[in-house]
PDB file of C-alpha atoms in Angstrom:
ATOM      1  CA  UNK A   1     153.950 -83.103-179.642  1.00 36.00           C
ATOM      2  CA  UNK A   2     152.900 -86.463-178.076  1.00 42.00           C
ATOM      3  CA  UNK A   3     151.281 -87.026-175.313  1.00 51.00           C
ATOM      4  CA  UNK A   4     152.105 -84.580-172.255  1.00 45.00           C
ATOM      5  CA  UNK A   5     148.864 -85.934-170.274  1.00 47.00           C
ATOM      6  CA  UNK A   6     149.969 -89.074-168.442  1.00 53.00           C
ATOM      7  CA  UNK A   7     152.560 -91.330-166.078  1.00 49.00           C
ATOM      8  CA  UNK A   8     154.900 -91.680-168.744  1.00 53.00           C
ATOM      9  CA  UNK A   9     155.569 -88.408-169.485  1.00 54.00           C
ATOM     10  CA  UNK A  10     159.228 -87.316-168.663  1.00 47.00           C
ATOM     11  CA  UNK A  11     160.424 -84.004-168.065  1.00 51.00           C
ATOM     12  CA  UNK A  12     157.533 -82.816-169.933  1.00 50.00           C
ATOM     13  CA  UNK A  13     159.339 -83.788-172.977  1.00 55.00           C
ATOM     14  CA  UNK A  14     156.315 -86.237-174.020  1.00 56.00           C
ATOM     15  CA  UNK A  15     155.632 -89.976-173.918  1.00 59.00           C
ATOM     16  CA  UNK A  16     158.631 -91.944-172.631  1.00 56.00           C
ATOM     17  CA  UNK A  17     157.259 -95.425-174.529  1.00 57.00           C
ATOM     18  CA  UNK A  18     155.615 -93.777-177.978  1.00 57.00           C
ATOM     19  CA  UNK A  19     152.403 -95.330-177.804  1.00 55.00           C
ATOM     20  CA  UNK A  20     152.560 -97.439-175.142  1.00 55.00           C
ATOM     21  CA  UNK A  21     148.827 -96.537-173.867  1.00 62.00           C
ATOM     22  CA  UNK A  22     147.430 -97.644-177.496  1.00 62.00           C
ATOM     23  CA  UNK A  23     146.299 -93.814-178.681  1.00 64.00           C
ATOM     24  CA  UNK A  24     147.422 -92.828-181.821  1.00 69.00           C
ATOM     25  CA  UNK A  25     148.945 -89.324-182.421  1.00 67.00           C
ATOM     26  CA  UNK A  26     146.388 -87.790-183.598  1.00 65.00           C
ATOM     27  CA  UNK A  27     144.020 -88.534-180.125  1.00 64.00           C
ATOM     28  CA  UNK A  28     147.150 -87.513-178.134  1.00 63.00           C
ATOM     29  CA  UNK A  29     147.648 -83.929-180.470  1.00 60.00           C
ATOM     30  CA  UNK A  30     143.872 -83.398-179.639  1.00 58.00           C
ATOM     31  CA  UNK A  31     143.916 -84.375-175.916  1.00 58.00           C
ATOM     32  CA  UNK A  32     147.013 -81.905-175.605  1.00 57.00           C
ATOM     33  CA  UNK A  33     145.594 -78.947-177.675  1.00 51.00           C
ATOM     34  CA  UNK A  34     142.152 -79.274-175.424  1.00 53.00           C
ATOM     35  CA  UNK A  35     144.437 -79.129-171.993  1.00 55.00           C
ATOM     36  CA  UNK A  36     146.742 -75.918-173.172  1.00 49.00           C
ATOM     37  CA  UNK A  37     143.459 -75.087-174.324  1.00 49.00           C
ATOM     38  CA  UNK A  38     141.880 -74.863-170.706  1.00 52.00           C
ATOM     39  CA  UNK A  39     145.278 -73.829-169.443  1.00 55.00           C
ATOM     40  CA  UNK A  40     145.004 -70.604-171.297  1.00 57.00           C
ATOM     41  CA  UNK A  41     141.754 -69.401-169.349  1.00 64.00           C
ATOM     42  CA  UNK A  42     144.958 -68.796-166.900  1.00 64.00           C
ATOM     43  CA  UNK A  43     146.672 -66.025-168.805  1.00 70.00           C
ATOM     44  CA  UNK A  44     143.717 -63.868-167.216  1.00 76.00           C
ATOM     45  CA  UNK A  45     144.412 -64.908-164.017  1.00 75.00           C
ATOM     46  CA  UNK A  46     146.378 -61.729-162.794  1.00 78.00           C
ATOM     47  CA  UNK A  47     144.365 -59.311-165.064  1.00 84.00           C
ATOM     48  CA  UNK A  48     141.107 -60.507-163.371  1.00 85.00           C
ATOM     49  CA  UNK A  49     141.930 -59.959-160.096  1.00 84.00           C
ATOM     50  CA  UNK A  50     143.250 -56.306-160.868  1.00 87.00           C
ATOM     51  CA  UNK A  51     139.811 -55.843-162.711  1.00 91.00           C
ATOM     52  CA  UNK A  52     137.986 -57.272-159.885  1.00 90.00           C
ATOM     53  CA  UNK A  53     140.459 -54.980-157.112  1.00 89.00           C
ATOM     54  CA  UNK A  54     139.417 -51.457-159.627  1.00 93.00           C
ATOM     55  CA  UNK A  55     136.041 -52.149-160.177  1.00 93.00           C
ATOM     56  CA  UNK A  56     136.154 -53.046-163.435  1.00 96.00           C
ATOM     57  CA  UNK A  57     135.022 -56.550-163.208  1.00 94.00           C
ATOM     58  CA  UNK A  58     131.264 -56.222-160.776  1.00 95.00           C
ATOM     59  CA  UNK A  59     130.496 -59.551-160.924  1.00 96.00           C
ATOM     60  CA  UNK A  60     130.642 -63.175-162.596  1.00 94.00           C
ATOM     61  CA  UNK A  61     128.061 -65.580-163.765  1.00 94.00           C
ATOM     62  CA  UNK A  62     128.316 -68.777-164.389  1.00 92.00           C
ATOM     63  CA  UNK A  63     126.134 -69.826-167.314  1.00 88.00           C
ATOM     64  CA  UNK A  64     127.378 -73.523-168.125  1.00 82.00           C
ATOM     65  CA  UNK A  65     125.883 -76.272-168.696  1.00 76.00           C
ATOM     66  CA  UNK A  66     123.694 -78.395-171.280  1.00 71.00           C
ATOM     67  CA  UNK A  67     121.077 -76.867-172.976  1.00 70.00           C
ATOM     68  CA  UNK A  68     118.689 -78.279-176.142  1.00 64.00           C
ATOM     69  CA  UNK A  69     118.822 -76.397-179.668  1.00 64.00           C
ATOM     70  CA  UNK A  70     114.996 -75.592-179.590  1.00 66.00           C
ATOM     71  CA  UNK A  71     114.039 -71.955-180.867  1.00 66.00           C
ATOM     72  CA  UNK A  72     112.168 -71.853-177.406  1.00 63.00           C
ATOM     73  CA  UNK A  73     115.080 -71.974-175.109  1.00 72.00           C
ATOM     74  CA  UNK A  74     116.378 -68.693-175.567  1.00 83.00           C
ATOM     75  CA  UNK A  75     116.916 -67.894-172.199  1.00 88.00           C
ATOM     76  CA  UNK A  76     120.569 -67.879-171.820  1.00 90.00           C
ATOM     77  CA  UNK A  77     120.687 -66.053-175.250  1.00 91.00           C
ATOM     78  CA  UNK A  78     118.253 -63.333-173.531  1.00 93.00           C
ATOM     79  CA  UNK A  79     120.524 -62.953-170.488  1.00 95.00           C
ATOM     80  CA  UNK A  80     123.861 -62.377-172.008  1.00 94.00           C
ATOM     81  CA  UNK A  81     122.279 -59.683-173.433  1.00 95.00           C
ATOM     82  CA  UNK A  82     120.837 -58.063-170.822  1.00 96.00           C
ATOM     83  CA  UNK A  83     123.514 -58.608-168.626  1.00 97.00           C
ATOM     84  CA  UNK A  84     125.547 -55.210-167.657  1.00 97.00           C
ATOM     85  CA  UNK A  85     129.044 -54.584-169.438  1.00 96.00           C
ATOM     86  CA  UNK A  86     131.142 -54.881-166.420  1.00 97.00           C
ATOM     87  CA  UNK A  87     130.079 -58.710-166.129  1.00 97.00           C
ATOM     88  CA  UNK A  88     132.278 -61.636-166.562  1.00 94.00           C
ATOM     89  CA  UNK A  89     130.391 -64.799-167.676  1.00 93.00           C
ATOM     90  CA  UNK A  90     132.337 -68.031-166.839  1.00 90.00           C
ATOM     91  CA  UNK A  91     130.879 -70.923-169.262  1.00 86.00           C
ATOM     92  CA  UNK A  92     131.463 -74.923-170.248  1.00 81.00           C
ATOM     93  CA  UNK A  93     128.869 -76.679-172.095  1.00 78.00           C
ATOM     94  CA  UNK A  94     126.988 -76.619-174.727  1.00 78.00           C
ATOM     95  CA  UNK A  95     125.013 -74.105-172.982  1.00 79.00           C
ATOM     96  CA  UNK A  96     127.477 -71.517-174.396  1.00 82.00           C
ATOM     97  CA  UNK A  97     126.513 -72.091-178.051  1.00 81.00           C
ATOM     98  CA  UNK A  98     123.407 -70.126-176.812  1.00 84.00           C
ATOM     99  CA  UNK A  99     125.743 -66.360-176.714  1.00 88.00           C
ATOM    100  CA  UNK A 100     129.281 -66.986-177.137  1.00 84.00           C
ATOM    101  CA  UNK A 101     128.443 -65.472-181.263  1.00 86.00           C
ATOM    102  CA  UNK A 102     127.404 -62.357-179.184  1.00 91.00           C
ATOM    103  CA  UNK A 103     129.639 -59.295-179.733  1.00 92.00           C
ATOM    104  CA  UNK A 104     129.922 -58.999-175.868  1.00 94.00           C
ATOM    105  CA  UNK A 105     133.339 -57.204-176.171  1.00 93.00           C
ATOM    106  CA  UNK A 106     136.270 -57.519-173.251  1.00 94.00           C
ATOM    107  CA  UNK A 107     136.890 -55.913-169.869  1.00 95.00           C
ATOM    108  CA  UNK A 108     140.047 -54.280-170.016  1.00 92.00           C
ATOM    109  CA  UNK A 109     141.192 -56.620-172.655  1.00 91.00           C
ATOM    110  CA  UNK A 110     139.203 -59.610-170.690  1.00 90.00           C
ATOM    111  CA  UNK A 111     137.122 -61.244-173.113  1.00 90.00           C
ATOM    112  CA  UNK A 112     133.511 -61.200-171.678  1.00 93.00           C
ATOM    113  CA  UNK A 113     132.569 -64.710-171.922  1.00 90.00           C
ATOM    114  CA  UNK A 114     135.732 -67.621-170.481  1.00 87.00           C
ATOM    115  CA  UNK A 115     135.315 -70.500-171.911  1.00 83.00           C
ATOM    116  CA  UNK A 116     136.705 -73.918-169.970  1.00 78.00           C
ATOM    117  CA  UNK A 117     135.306 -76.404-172.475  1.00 72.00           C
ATOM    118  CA  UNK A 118     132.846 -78.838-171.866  1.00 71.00           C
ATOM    119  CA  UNK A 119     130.160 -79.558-169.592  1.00 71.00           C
ATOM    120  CA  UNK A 120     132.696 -82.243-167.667  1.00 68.00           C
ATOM    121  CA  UNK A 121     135.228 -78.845-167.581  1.00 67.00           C
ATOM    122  CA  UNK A 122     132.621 -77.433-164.942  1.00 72.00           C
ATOM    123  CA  UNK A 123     134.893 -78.021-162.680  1.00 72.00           C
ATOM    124  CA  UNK A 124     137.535 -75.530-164.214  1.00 74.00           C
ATOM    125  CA  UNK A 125     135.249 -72.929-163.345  1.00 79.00           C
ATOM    126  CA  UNK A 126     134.869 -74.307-159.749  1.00 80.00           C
ATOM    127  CA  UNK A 127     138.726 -74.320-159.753  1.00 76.00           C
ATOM    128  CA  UNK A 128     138.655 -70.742-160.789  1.00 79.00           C
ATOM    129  CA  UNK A 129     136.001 -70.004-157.908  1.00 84.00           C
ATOM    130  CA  UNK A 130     137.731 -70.966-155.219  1.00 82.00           C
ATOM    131  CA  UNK A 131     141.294 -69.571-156.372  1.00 79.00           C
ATOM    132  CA  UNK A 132     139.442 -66.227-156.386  1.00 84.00           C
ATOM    133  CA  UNK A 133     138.357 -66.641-152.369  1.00 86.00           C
ATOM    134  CA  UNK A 134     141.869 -67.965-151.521  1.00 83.00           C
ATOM    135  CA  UNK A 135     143.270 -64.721-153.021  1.00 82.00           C
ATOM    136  CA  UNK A 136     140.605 -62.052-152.003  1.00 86.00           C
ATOM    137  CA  UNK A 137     141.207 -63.899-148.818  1.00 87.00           C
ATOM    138  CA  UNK A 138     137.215 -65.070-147.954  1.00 91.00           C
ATOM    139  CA  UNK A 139     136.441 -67.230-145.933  1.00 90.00           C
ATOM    140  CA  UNK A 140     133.359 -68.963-147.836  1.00 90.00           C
ATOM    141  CA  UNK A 141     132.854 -68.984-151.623  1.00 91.00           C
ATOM    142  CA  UNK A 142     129.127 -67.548-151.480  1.00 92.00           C
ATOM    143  CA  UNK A 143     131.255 -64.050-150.118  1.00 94.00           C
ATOM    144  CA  UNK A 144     132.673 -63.946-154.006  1.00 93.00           C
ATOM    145  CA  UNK A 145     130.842 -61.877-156.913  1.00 94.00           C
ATOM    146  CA  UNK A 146     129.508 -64.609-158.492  1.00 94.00           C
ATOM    147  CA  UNK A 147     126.125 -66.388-159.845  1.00 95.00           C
ATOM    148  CA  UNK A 148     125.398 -69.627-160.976  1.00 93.00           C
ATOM    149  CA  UNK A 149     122.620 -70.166-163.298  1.00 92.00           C
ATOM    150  CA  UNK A 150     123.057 -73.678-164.637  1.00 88.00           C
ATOM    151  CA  UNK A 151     121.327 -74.871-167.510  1.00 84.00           C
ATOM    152  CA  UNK A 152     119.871 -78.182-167.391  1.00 79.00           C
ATOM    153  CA  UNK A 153     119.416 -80.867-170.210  1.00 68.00           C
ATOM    154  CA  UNK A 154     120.552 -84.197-169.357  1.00 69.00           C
ATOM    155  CA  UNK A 155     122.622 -86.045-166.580  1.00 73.00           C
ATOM    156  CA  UNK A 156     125.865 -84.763-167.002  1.00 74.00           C
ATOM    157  CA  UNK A 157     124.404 -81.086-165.162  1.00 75.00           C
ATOM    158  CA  UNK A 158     123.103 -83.232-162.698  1.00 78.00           C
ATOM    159  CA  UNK A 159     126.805 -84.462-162.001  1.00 79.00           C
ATOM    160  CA  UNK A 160     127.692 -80.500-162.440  1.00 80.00           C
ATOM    161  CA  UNK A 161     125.143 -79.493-159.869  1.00 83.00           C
ATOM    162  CA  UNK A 162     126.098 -81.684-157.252  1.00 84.00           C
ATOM    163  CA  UNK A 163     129.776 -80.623-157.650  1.00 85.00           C
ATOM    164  CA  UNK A 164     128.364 -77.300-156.784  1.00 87.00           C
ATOM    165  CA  UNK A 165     126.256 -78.233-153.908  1.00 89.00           C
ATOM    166  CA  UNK A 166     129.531 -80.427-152.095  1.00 89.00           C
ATOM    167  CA  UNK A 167     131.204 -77.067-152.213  1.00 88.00           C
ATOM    168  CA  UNK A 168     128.936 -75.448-150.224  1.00 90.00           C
ATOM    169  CA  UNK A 169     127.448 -73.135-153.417  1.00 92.00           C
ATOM    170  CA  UNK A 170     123.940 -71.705-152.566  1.00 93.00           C
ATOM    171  CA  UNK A 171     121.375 -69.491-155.031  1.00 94.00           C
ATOM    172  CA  UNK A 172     121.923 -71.520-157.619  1.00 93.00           C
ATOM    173  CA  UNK A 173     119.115 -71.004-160.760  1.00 93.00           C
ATOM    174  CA  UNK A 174     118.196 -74.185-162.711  1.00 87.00           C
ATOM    175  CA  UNK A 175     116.606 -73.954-166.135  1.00 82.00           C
ATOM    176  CA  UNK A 176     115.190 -73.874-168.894  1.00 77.00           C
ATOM    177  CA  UNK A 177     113.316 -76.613-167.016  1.00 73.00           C
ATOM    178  CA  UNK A 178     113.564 -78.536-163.677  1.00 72.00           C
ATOM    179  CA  UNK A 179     114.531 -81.977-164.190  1.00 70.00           C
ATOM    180  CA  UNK A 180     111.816 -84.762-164.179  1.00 72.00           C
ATOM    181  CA  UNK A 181     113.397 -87.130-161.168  1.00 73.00           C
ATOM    182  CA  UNK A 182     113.430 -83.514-158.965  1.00 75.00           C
ATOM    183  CA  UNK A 183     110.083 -84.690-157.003  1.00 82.00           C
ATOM    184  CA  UNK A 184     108.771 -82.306-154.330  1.00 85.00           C
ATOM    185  CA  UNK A 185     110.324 -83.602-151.453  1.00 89.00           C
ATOM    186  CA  UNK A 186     113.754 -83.044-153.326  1.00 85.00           C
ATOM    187  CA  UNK A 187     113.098 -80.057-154.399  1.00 83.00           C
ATOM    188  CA  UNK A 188     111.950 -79.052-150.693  1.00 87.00           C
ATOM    189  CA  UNK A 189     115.295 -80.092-148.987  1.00 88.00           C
ATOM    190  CA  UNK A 190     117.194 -78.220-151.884  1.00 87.00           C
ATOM    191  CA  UNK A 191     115.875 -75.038-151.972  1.00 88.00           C
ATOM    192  CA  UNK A 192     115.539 -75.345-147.476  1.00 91.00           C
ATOM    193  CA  UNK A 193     119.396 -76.113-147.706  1.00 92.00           C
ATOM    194  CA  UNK A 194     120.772 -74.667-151.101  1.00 92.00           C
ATOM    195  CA  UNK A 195     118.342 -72.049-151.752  1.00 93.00           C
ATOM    196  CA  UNK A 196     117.757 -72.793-155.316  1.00 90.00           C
ATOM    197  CA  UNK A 197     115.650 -71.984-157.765  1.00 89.00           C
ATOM    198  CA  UNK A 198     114.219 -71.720-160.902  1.00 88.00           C
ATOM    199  CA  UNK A 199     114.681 -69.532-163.566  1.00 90.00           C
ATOM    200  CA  UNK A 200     112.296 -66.555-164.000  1.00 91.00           C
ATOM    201  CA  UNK A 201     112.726 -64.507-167.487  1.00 92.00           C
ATOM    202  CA  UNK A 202     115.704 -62.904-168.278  1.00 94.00           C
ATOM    203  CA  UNK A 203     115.405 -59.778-167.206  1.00 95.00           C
ATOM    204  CA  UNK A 204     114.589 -60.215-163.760  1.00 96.00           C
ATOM    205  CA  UNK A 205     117.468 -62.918-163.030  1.00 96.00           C
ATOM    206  CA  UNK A 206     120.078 -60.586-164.383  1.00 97.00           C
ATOM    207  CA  UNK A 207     118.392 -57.799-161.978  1.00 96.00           C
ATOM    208  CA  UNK A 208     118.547 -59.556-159.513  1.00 96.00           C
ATOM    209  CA  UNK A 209     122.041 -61.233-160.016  1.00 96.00           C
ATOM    210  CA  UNK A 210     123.491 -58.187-160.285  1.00 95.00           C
ATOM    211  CA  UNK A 211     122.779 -57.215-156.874  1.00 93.00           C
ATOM    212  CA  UNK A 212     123.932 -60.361-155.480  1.00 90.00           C
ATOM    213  CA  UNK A 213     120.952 -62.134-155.266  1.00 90.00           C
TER     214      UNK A 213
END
């Protein structure tokens, strides 16, 4: 293949000037593989909803993110596996090198943990958010099954959490730790508007997640 991505693609047939944007090959076979790669988080599309419809699938959370390698950031290691077997988590980031090793098993064939990529791929997992309150027919997407708990490391989650907060997403957890520019006043007009919060220990988020909180 080469190059399915851009202007000059025809008929989806591939570049119609080889080359013509400077890439070589190889960067277009990459960029392509990475875009069927999110595309194929869409094969589950009709099987999660018929999870979701039987009871199956309780509830989603959204564990994405960046999050450091040291041993004392476990937290998002500690809640995958505490949470319950009928949960979906919905990831991007390096947060997921945290569980996705885990032998969380599938939901009627569902793998447990959907992976969109990256931490810039959060927005996949928006995508996939509000798809599933257009179909289930809700009016606001804080009515869906779902938790955020975001993990935090550098600027690019910043980028990810404000995505989250145009949509109108409240309850969101932030962790390990807060970030350093989040003064009080910030904080304040967050938590007044967004309700959110920081992460407790593992247990008690998924406890509380779970019940829609």
């Amino acid at each position: 293949m080469f190059c399915y991505q851009c202007q000059e693609t025809v008929r989806n047939e591939g570049c119609a000037v080889r080359g013509v944007c400077g890439k070589t090959e190889e960067t277009s076979n990459l960029q392509d593989l990475l875009i069927y790669l999110l595309n194929g988080m869409a094969i589950y599309a009709d099987q999660v909803v018929a999870a979701v419809k039987s009871g199956a699938i309780k509830r989603f959370i959204v564990m994405a993110g960046c999050d450091g390698r040291h041993k004392s950031r476990g937290y998002y290691t500690d809640v995958a596996r505490e949470l319950p077997a009928d949960t979906i988590i919905l990831t991007a980031g390096c947060a997921k090198y945290r569980y996705n090793k885990l032998k969380l098993g599938d939901i009627d064939g569902i793998p447990r943990v959907l992976d969109a990529g990256q931490c810039n791929d959060c927005y996949s997992l928006a995508v996939i958010a509000l798809k599933l309150k257009e179909v289930f027919g809700l009016n606001n997407i804080n009515e869906l099954p779902i938790s955020f708990d975001v993990a935090w490391y550098e600027q690019k989650a910043v980028a990810v959490l404000l995505a989250l907060l145009h949509l109108g997403v409240k309850g969101i957890r932030l962790g390990p730790t807060l970030p350093a520019f989040a003064s009080p006043n910030v904080l304040k007009v967050l938590v007044e508007n967004f309700n959110i919060r920081p992460i407790a220990d593992p247990k008690t988020d998924v406890e509380a997640m779970v019940k829609g909180n």
